Each structure stands twice: as C-alpha cells, then as structure tokens.
XYZ file of C-alpha atoms in Angstrom:
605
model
C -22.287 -8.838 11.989
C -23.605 -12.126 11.524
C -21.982 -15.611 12.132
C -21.023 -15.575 8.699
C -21.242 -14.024 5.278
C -23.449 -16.037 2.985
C -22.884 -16.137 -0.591
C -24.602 -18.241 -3.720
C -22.202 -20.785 -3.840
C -19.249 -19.476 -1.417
C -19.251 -18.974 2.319
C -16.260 -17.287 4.576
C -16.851 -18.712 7.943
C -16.357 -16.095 10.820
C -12.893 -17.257 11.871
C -11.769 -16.899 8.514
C -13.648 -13.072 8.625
C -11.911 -12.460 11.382
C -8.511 -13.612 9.940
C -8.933 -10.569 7.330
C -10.325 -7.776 9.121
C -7.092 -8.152 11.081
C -5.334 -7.757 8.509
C -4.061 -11.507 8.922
C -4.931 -14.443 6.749
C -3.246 -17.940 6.282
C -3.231 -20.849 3.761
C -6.910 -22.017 4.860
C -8.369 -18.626 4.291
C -6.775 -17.969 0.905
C -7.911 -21.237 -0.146
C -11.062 -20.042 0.199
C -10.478 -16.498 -1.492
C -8.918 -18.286 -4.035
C -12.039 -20.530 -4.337
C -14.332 -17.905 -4.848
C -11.684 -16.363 -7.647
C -12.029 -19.596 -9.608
C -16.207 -18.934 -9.781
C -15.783 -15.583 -10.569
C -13.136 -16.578 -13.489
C -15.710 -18.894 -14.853
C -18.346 -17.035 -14.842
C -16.893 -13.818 -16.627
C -15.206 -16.639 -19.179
C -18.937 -17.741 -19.861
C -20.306 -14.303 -20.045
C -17.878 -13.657 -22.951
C -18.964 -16.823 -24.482
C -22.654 -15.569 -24.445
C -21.112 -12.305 -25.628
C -18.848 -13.430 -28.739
C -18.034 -16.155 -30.747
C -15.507 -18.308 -28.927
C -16.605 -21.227 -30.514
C -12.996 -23.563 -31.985
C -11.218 -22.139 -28.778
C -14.140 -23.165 -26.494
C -13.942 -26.789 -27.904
C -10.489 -26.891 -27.304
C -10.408 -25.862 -23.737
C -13.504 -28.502 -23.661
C -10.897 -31.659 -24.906
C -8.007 -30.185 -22.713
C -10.079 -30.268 -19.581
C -10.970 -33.583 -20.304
C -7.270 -34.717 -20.956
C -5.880 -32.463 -18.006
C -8.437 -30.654 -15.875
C -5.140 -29.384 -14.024
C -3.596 -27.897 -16.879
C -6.870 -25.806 -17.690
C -6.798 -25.163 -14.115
C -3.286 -23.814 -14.030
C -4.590 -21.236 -17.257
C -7.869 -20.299 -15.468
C -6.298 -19.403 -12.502
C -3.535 -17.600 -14.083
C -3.357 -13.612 -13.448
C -3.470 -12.067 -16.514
C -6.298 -14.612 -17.314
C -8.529 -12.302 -14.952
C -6.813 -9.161 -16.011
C -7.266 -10.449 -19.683
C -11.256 -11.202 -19.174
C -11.728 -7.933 -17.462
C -10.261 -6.045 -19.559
C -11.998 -7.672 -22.910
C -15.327 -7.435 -21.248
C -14.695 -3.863 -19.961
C -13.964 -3.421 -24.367
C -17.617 -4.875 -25.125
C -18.947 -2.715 -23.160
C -17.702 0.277 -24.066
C -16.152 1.278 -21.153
C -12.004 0.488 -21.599
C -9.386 3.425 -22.318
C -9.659 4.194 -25.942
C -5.473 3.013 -26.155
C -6.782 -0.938 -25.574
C -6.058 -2.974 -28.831
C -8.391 -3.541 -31.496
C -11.646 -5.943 -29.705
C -10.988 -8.940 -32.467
C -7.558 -9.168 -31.020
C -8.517 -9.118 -27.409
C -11.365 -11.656 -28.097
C -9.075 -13.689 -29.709
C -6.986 -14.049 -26.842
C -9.128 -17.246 -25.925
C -7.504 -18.681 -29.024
C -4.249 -18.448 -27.031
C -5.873 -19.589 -23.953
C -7.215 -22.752 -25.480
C -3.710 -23.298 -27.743
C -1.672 -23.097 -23.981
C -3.724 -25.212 -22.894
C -4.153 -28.153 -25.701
C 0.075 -27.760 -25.655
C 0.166 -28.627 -22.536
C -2.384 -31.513 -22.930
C -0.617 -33.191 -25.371
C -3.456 -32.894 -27.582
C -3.374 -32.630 -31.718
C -5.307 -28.816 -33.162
C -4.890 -26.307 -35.652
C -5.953 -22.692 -33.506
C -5.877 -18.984 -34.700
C -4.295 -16.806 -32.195
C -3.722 -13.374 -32.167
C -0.842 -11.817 -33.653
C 0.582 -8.367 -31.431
C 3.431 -6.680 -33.525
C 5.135 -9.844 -34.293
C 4.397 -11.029 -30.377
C 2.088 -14.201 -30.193
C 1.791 -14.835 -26.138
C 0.647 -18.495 -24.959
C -0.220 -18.175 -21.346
C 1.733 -20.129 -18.576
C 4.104 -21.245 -21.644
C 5.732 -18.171 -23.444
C 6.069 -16.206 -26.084
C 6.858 -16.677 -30.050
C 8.241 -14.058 -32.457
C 7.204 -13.841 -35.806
C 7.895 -11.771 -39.115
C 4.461 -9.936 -39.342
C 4.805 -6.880 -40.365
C 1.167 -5.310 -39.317
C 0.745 -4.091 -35.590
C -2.705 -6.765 -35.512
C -2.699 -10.278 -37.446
C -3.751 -13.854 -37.012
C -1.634 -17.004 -36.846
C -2.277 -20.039 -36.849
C -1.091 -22.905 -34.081
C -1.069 -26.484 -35.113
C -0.356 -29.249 -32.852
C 0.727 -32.953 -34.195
C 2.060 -35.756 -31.739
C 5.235 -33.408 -30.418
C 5.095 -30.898 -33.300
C 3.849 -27.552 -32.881
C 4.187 -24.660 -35.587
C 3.204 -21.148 -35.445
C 1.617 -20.273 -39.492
C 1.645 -17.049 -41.207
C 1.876 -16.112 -44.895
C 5.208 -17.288 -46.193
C 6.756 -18.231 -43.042
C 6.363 -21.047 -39.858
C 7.708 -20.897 -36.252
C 8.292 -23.980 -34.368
C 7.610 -24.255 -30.466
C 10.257 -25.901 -29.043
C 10.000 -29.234 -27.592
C 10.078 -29.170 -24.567
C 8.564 -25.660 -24.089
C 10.711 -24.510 -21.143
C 13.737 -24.174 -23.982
C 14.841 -21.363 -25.330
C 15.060 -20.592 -29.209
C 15.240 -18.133 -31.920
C 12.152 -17.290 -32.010
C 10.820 -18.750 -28.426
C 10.551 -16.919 -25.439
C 9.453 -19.715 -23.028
C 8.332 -18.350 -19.362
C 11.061 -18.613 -16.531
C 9.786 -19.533 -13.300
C 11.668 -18.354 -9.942
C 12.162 -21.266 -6.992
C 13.302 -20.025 -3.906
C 13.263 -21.637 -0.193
C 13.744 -25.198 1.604
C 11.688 -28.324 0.342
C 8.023 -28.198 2.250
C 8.775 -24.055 1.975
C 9.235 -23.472 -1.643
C 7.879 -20.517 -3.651
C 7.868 -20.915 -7.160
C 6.723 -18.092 -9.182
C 6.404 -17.131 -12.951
C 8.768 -14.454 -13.890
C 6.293 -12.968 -16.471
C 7.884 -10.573 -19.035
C 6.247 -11.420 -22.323
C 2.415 -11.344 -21.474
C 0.693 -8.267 -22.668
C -1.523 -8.337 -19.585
C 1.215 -9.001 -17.206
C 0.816 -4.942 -16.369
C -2.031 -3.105 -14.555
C -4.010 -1.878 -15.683
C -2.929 -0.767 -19.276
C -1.835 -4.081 -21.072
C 2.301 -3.380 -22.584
C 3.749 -4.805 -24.932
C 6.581 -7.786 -24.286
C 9.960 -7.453 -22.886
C 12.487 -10.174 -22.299
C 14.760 -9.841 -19.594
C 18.773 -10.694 -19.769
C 19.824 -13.852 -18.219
C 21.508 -11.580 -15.900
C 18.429 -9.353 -15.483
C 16.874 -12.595 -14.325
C 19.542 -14.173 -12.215
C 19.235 -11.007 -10.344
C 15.666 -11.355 -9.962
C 16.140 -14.935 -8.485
C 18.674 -13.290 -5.932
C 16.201 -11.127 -4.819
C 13.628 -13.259 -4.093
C 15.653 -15.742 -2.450
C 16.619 -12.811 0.055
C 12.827 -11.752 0.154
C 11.635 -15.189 1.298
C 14.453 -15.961 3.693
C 13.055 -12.791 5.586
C 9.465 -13.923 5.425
C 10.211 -17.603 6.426
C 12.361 -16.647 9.590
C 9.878 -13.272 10.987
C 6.561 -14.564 9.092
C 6.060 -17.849 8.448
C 2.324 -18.435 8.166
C 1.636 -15.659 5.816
C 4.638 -16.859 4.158
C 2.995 -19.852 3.798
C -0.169 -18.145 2.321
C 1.429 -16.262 0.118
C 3.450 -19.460 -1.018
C 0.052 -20.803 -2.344
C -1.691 -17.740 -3.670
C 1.417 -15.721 -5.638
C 1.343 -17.040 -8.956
C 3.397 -14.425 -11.154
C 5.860 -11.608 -10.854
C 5.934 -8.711 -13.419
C 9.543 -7.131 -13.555
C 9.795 -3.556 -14.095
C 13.021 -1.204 -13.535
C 14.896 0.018 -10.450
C 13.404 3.833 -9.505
C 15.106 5.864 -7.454
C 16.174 4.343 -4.073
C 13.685 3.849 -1.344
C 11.004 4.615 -3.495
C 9.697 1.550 -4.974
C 6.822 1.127 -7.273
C 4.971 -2.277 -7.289
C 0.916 -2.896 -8.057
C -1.617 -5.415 -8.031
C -5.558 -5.945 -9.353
C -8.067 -7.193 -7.965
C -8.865 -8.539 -11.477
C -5.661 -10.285 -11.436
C -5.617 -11.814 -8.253
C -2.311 -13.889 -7.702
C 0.108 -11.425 -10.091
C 2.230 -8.484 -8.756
C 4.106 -6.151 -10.968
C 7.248 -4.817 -9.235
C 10.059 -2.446 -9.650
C 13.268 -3.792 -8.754
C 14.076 -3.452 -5.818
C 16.920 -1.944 -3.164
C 17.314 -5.306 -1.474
C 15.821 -8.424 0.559
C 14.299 -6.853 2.685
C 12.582 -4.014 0.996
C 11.394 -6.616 -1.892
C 10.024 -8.489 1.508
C 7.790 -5.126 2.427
C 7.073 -4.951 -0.864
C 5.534 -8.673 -0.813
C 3.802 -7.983 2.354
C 2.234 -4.984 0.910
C 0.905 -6.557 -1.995
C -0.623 -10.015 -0.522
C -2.701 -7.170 1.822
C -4.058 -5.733 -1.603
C -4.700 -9.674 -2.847
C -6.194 -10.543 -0.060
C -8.738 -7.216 0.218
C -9.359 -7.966 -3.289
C -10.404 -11.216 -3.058
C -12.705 -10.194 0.282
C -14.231 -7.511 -1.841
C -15.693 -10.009 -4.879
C -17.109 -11.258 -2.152
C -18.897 -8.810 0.015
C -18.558 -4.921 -0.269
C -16.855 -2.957 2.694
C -18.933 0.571 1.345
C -22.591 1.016 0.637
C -23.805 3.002 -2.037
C -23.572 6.824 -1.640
C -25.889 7.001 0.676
C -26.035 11.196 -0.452
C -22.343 11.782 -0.305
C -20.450 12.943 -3.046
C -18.999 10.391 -5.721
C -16.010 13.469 -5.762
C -15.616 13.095 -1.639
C -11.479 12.732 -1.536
C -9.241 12.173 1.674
C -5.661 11.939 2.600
C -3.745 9.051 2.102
C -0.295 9.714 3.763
C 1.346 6.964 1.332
C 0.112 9.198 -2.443
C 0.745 12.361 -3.485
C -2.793 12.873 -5.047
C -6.384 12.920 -3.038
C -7.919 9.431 -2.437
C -11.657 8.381 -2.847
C -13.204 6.827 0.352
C -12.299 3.267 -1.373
C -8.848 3.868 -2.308
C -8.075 5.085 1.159
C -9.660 1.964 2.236
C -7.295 0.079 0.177
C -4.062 1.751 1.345
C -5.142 1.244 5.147
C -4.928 -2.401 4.760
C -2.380 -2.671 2.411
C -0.106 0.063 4.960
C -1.156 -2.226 7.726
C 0.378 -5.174 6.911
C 3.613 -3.073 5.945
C 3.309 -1.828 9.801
C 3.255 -5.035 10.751
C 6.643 -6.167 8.969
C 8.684 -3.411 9.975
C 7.277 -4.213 13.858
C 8.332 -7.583 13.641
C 11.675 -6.930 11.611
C 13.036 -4.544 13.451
C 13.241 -7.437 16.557
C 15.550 -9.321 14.073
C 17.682 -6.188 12.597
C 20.846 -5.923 13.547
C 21.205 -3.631 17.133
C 22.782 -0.327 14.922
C 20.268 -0.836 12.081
C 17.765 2.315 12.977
C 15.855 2.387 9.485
C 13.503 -0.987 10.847
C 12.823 1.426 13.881
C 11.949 4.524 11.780
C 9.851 2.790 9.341
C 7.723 1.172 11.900
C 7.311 4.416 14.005
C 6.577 6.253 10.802
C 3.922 3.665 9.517
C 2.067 3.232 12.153
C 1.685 7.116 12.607
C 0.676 7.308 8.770
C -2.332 4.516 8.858
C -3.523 6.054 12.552
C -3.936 9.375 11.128
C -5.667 7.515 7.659
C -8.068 5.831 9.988
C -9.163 8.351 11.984
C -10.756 10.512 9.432
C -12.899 7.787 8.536
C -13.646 5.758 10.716
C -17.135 6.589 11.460
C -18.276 6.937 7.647
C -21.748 6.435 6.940
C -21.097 4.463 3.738
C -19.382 1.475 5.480
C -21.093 -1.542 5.649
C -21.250 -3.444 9.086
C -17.963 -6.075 7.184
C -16.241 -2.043 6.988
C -16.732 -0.833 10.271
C -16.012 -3.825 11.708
C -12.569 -4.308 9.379
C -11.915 -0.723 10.241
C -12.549 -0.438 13.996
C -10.563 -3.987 14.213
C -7.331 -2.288 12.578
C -7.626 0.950 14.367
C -7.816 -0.792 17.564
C -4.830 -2.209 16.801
C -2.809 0.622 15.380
C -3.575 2.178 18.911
C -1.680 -0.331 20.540
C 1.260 -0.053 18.102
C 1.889 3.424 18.763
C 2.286 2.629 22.717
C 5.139 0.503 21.817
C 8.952 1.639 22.911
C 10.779 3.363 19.850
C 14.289 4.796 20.489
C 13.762 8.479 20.974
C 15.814 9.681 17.491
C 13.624 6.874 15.213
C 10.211 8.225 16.810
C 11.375 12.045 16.561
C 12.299 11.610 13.021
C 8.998 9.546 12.273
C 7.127 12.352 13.864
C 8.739 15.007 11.776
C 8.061 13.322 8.425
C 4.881 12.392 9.217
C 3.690 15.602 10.249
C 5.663 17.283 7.589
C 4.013 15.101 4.635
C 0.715 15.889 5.754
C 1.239 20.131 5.706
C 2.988 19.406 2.612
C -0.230 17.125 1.276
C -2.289 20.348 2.737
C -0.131 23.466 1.062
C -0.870 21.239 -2.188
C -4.518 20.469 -2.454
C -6.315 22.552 0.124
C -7.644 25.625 -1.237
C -8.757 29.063 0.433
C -12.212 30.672 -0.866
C -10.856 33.291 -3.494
C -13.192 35.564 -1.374
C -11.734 34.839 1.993
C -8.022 35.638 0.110
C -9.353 38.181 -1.399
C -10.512 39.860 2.015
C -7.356 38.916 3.835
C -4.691 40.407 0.855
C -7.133 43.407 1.165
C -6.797 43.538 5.073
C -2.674 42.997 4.692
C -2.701 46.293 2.429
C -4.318 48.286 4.378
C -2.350 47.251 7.909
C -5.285 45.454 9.479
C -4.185 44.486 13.300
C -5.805 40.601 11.981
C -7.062 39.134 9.077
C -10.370 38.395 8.847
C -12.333 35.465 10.211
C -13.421 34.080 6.738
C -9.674 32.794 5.698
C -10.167 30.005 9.064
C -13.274 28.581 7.379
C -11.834 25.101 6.309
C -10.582 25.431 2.552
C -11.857 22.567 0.062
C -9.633 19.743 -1.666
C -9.127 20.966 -5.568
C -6.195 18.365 -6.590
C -3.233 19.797 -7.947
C -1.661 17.669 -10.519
C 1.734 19.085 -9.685
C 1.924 17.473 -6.605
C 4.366 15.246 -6.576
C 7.694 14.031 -4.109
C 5.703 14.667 -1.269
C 7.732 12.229 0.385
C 11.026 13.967 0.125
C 11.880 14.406 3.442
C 11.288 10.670 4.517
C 13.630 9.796 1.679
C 16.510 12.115 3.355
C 15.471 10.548 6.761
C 16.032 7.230 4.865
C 19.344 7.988 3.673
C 20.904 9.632 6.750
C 20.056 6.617 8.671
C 20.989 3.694 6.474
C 24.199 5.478 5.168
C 25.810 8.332 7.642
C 27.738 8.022 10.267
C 28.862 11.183 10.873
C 25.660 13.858 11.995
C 27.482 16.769 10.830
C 25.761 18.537 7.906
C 26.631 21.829 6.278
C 24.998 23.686 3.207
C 27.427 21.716 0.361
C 26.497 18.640 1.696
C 22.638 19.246 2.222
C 23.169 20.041 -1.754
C 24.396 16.541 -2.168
C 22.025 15.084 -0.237
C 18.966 16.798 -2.213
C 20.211 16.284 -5.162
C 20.162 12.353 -4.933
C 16.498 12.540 -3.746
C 13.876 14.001 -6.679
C 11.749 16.770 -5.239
C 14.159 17.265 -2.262
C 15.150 20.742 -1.633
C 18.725 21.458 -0.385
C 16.157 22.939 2.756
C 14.573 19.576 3.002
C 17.973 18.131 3.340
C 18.922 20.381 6.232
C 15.725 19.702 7.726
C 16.202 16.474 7.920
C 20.205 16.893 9.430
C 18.631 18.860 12.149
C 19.370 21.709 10.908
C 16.926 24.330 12.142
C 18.336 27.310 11.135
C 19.994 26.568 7.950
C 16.732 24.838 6.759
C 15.028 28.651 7.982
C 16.750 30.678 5.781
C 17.163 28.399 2.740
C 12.993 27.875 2.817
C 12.413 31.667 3.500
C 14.540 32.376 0.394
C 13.199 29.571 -1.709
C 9.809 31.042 -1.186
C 11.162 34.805 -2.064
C 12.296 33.085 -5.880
C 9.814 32.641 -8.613
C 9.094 28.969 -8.473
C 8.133 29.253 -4.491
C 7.300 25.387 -4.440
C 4.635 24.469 -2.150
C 6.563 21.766 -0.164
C 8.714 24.761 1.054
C 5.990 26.379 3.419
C 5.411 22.795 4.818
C 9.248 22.579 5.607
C 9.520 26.820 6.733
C 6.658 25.626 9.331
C 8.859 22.336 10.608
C 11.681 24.101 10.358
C 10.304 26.856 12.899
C 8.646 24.589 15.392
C 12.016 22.434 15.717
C 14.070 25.775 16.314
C 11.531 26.785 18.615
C 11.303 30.434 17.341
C 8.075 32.526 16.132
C 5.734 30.020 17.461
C 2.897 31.682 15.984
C 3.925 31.443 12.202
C 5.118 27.501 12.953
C 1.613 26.888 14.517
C 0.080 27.899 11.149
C 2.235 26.445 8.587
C 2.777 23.061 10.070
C -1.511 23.132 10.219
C -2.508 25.335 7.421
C 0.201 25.942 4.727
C -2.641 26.356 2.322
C -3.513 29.627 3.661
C 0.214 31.401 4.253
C 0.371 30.061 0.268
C -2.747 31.111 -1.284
C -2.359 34.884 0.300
C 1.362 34.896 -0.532
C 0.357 34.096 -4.113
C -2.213 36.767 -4.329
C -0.109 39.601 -2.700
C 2.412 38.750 -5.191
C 0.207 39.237 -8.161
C -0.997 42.199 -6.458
C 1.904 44.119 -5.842
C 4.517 42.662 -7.453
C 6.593 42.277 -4.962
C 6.671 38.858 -2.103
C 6.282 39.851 1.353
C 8.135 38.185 4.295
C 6.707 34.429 4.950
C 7.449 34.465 8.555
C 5.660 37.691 9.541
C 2.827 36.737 6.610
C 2.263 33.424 8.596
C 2.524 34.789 12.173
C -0.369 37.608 10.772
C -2.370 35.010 9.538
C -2.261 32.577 13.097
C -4.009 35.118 14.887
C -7.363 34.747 12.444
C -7.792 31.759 15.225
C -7.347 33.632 18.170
C-alpha cells in the first residue's frame, strides 16, 4: 500500500489510514473525512444545478454565503442535506423506489435550503418551498404547519427585517422570532447538550425533516416534551460512558455527530439504529434500554460514519473480478444473507462494538456479567465474519490491509481472560445463531434429498454421499429472531438471581422474547434435557420452525448424549430439515429427529 492515498483535491495521510483500518479514528482524522464530505456535497449540489432549474434558490444561497458563509456551511453539512441530494439525484435518474415524492417537490427542496439559510442570514426574500401534506421543513431551523389540503403544494417564504411569513391561498403562517420558539404552527428543531464545558455534545434532535430517515424519506413527527426530556436523559448517560472509558473517539464523535433521528423503543435488547453514508453525521435510533446500550449504539454507528466517509474516498472491493453480483455470506449480527460489501460493513461497525464492551466491562460493576458476555460473544461473531473472507479476490490492497489489520486484532481479543459462565454462554449463542442462520438459508440439492428420503425408505445402512456436497444459500424471507437465544442469555444475566428454571417459567421467559421458543428458554437455563424433549416435540407439530433443529443440536451436545445427531445439527441443520420435510410430504407421517440426524452424520464417515 502506498505512503498515502492520493485523491483530486483530498489526501488521507498514512497515519490517518492507519487510524481507520484499525478501526480507530480521532478528531484530526474526521476532520479530514469530514473535509472530503463537504467536496462531495458540493459537487452533487452543482450537478443538480446543471441538472434542473435551481435558479431563485441558487441566488439566495449565493447572498447568504456572502452574509454568513457559516450559516450555509452549517446547511451544507447538514445530514439530510446529503440524504436529500442523493436521493433527488437518484429521482433524475430514474433509479429511486417508485414510493419517493413527486420530483418537483424533491427539487424544490433547494427552495427550503436557500429559505433556512437567508433566515438565518438575516437577509430580506420572497422563496417558494415545497409544501408536504401541510409540512413545510426548513433545514437546521424547523418545521411549519399549514392548512393545505393537497398531499404536494407550493408556499411561499418571505423575509422582511425580522418578519417572516409562510403564503398560501387564503391563509399566512408566521415564523417565530426568534426561531428556536415554539408556536401554533412552528415546530422549531430542539437541539440536545450533554457533557462538561471543553466536552460538550450538542446534537439536533431531528423529528420533523422528511429525510431525517434512511433510506425511505417519512413524513414529520413531533415528539412530547417528555418524549424529549427523555431523550436528553439518555444521552447525558450515553456520553458520561464515552467520556470516562473513551475519550478520544468521544471527542471525534463530538465533532462529526450532527443529528439524532428518534424512533420508538423495540423490544428489549434488541435495538434498531441506522446510518448512510449519504448522510454522513445523522443517526436514526430506537430508543433505547439505557446509558449504556445507547453508548454501544453510538459506538456502532460512528464505525459506519467513519467507513462511509473512507469509502467516498477510496473503494475497499474491486469490481467483480468474475464473481457473482448474487455471492452472499453470513453476517452473525442479520437474519438475512449479506453481499461481500455489507459484510464488510458489519465487520467494522461489530468491531468497534467489540471494542466497547472490552473496555466497559473493566469499569462494570464486579456482579455485572452482561459487559463480560457481550464482549466474549462479539468478538466470537466478527472472528468467524472475518474468516470467510479474508482472502477475497475482490479486495483492494486499502481491503486486505483494513481486513487483515482487524482480524489480527480480533485474534488477540479472543486470548483474553473471560469468566468461564460469560465465555460458555457466548460460545453457545454464537454457535447456536450460526446452525440456526444455516437450517434457514442453506439448501440441499432436491436430488441429493431426493436420494437420501429414497435411501431412508428403503432401510439403507447410510445415506448417500451426494446429501454432504455443500448445499447453496437460497434466502428465506422467513428468517427472522435468529437471535433468540442471545436475548434469553441477556435476560438471565441482567435480571435472575436465582438459576433454577422449570417448564412454566421457560414459558415466561419465551414469551417476553419474539421468536423465542419455551425450548430456547430452557436452553439457555441449562436445561439440557427439558430443552431435548420440548425441541423434539416442536419439530413433531406442524409449524416445525427451523430455529428448533439448531437448538435440538445444542441441546444434545450440552447433555452430552447421541453425539452423532448433535455433530450434525449444530453443523448442518439444513440437511436433518430438508429430508425431514420431504419424508413428511412423502409419507405423511414425521419420523424421529434424533435417529433422522444420527442417520444422516454418518454420510461423512
């Protein structure tokens, strides 16, 4: 790789390259990302100038950069600026979801851009601006509410000395002055400050801008006072965890985050957030559990930011240098097959996750096991995502290096001490999620199936040698949850005291978790034998889910009984399933799992 990558106009010296393919990156080297963002902003803003008309709202932008270069700045920069720009260019050309609004009204966002910005520049204008069901968005400001009827109109903005007035037929809508106030018809943005002077984070709360979501633009939502206040609580619990266990990339973050999309609480310990690389700087976020798991959250995100920002810059895959555009993979943290970049993605995002449990678990409290677990389990997860790629033909010499730099140091991570009930359980969920990925979207040649059902029949001493060729990935759109038993795991560990399980209370326990069976939830207890019998006569009933001949397999290597059958459903569900399915149709009637799977093992020898 050479000393450093050279671009038109932007360069990444190697120290800062080497910052990121660690995974690492502080204020300096965001600066830079953050540089090259700007470029890339202004470039796509020009290429929809030579595209469309933008003509008043170009002029305008023109006298507020004049008047306050910052201000225009602060709009540029903004998040859903990028996402915005994408997305409208993505519209010209014919290649955005058919769902997008009408292309006048996404041009005509610029209108808004420019009116934001001549607000905020003091300056005197009359601007159309885009009308969405009564919603009229200013970037960076807020959000006014007026009585259009149609789902698409036009308003007009005019700006006098400290007057502004949103126009429509028959009606007018004042902006408050000064914009920060609420009113009747004023949404104005909220911004979150959290941390000591010299430390602060302040962040837009954005819950009005249509392209505050990724990557399907939605339409505007207000948040309570309260839903706010709670919001503020949060991240004030987030960023006293980064500050204290990681302070530069706190620091980093503090000067690249720019916005923070609200969306509901999910279930507990499964958070949803997402980023763009189109809208670098702006996270959209469920709420989350607590401090802490908003803090993971944040961690994970900046890692997708950051990659994003590399990858404008210089590509981590070559073209497909003959493999298959359809080639899929594993990703331990999704229920559905990845492409080669996605995976990509997920390893560094997963990474830096790693990394945060490692170092929080040295400031958890001594009975708090859950840090333990979730570093054990991570690190397991983005070792076993590496190594099936790691010697792919399509990366570039930036991707093997990024990769091989990570790997390395996963390798040392999963040397380090982890008491012996957090790594056990870690181990069990990790190899459980994979069968259960495996049972899911692996698929046996219908010839190989067909030959083995007809082999079973007929009391055949094996199967035959065909059904241990290795089956191809067909995604199954059911697949979902596949990260039950980690969510039991979860809850045993940051809520029970007492170990003792029985069948009423595994019940309980699945039912809080969607997905879970009540056999997951013994599984997870310990319970060998219960979880046994409640798999083998799950997979006797109709619906015979496909997680349950991940869990029969775990469930059979922990009690230590028909070795055989738990060799081949902890490594080959697929197979026990697709011949189970098949002798079913047959005959009608289900035959035993256990014997079905210990019949099947000796195809290998």
């Amino acid at each position: 790789m050479s000393a450093e990558l050279s671009l038109p106009h932007h360069r990444l010296p190697a120290a800062r390259v080497s910052e990121l393919i660690r995974g690492e990156g502080g204020p300096d080297t965001l600066a830079l990302l953050l540089g090259a963002e700007r470029s890339r902003r202004l470039l796509l803003l020009r290429l929809l100038g030579d595209t469309t008309d933008l003509g008043p709202a170009w002029d305008l932008l023109s006298r507020a950069q004049r008047r306050a270069p910052q201000v225009v700045e602060d709009i540029l920069m903004y998040p859903q600026t990028g996402m915005w720009l994408a997305s409208a260019l993505r519209q010209l050309r014919a290649t955005a979801p058919v769902d997008e609004p009408p292309l006048p009204a996404v041009v005509g966002r610029a209108g808004a851009l420019a009116a934001a910005a001549g607000l905020r520049a003091g300056l005197d204008f009359a601007m159309d601006v885009p009308v969405r069901h009564g919603w009229v968005p200013l970037p960076t400001l807020g959000c006014a509410v007026l009585p259009v009827s149609a789902p698409w109109a036009t308003a007009t903005l005019r700006a006098e000395g400290a007057n502004a007035v949103f126009e429509v037929p028959g009606a007018t809508v004042a902006v408050p002055s000064p914009f920060d106030v609420p009113g009747p018809h004023w949404h104005p943005v909220r911004r979150l400050s959290v941390g000591p002077e010299g430390r602060r984070l302040t962040v837009i709360l954005e819950d009005t801008d249509p392209y505050r979501t990724y990557p399907v633009p939605a339409e505007p939502h207000p948040l309570s006072e309260e839903a706010a206040a709670l919001w503020q609580r949060l991240l004030e619990q987030a960023w006293a965890v980064l500050l204290d266990e990681q302070p530069v990339t706190a620091d980093a973050i503090r000067r690249s985050w720019l916005s923070l999309t609200p969306t509901a609480a999910r279930e507990r310990f499964r958070p949803r957030s997402v980023t763009s690389g189109d809208a670098f700087g702006g996270i959209e976020a469920s709420e989350p559990d607590d401090g802490t798991q908003f803090a993971a959250t944040l961690i994970h995100e900046f890692q997708h930011t950051k990659l994003g920002g590399l990858l404008h810059l210089a590509p981590l895959l070559n073209g497909e240098s003959g493999a298959s555009p359809e080639e899929l993979w594993y990703a331990p943290w999704r229920d559905d097959p990845r492409p080669l970049g996605g995976l990509l993605q997920g390893i560094y995002a997963f990474v830096g996750v790693t990394a945060f449990w490692r170092g929080h678990r040295a400031t958890a409290p001594e009975h708090d096991t859950l840090a333990h677990f979730e570093f054990a389990l991570w690190r397991i997860h983005v070792s076993s995502a590496m190594e099936q790629i790691h010697r792919h033909p399509r990366l570039t010499p930036l991707g093997r290096a990024l990769l091989d730099t990570l790997r390395g140091q996963a390798a040392q991570w999963l040397f380090e001490p982890v008491p012996d009930k957090c790594l056990a359980l870690a181990r069990l969920c990790a190899t459980d999620r994979v069968a259960r990925w495996r049972a899911h979207h692996r698929r046996p040649s219908v010839s190989a199936v067909d030959a083995t059902v007809r082999a079973w029949l007929a009391g055949a001493v094996t199967p035959p040698p065909s059904l241990a060729a290795e089956s191809e990935i067909v995604p199954d759109p059911s697949a979902r949850w596949l990260d039950s038993l980690a969510v039991l795991v979860r809850y045993r560990l940051a809520d029970m005291d007492d170990e003792r399980t029985s069948l009423g209370t595994a019940e309980k326990a699945a039912a809080k978790v969607a997905g879970a069976l009540t056999a997951d939830a013994l599984l997870a207890a310990g319970d060998a034998t219960g979880a046994r019998h409640a798999y083998v006569s799950q997979l006797a009933s109709e619906s015979c889910p496909a997680g349950a001949w991940a869990g029969l397999g775990r469930a059979l290597a922990m009690a230590g009984t028909d070795p055989a059958a738990a060799r081949l459903l902890c490594h080959h569900p697929e197979r026990a399933r697709a011949v189970h399915q098949a002798l079913l149709r047959s005959t009608g009637t289900a035959p035993d799992p256990v014997r079905l799977a210990a019949w099947l093992s000796s195809a290998e020898g």
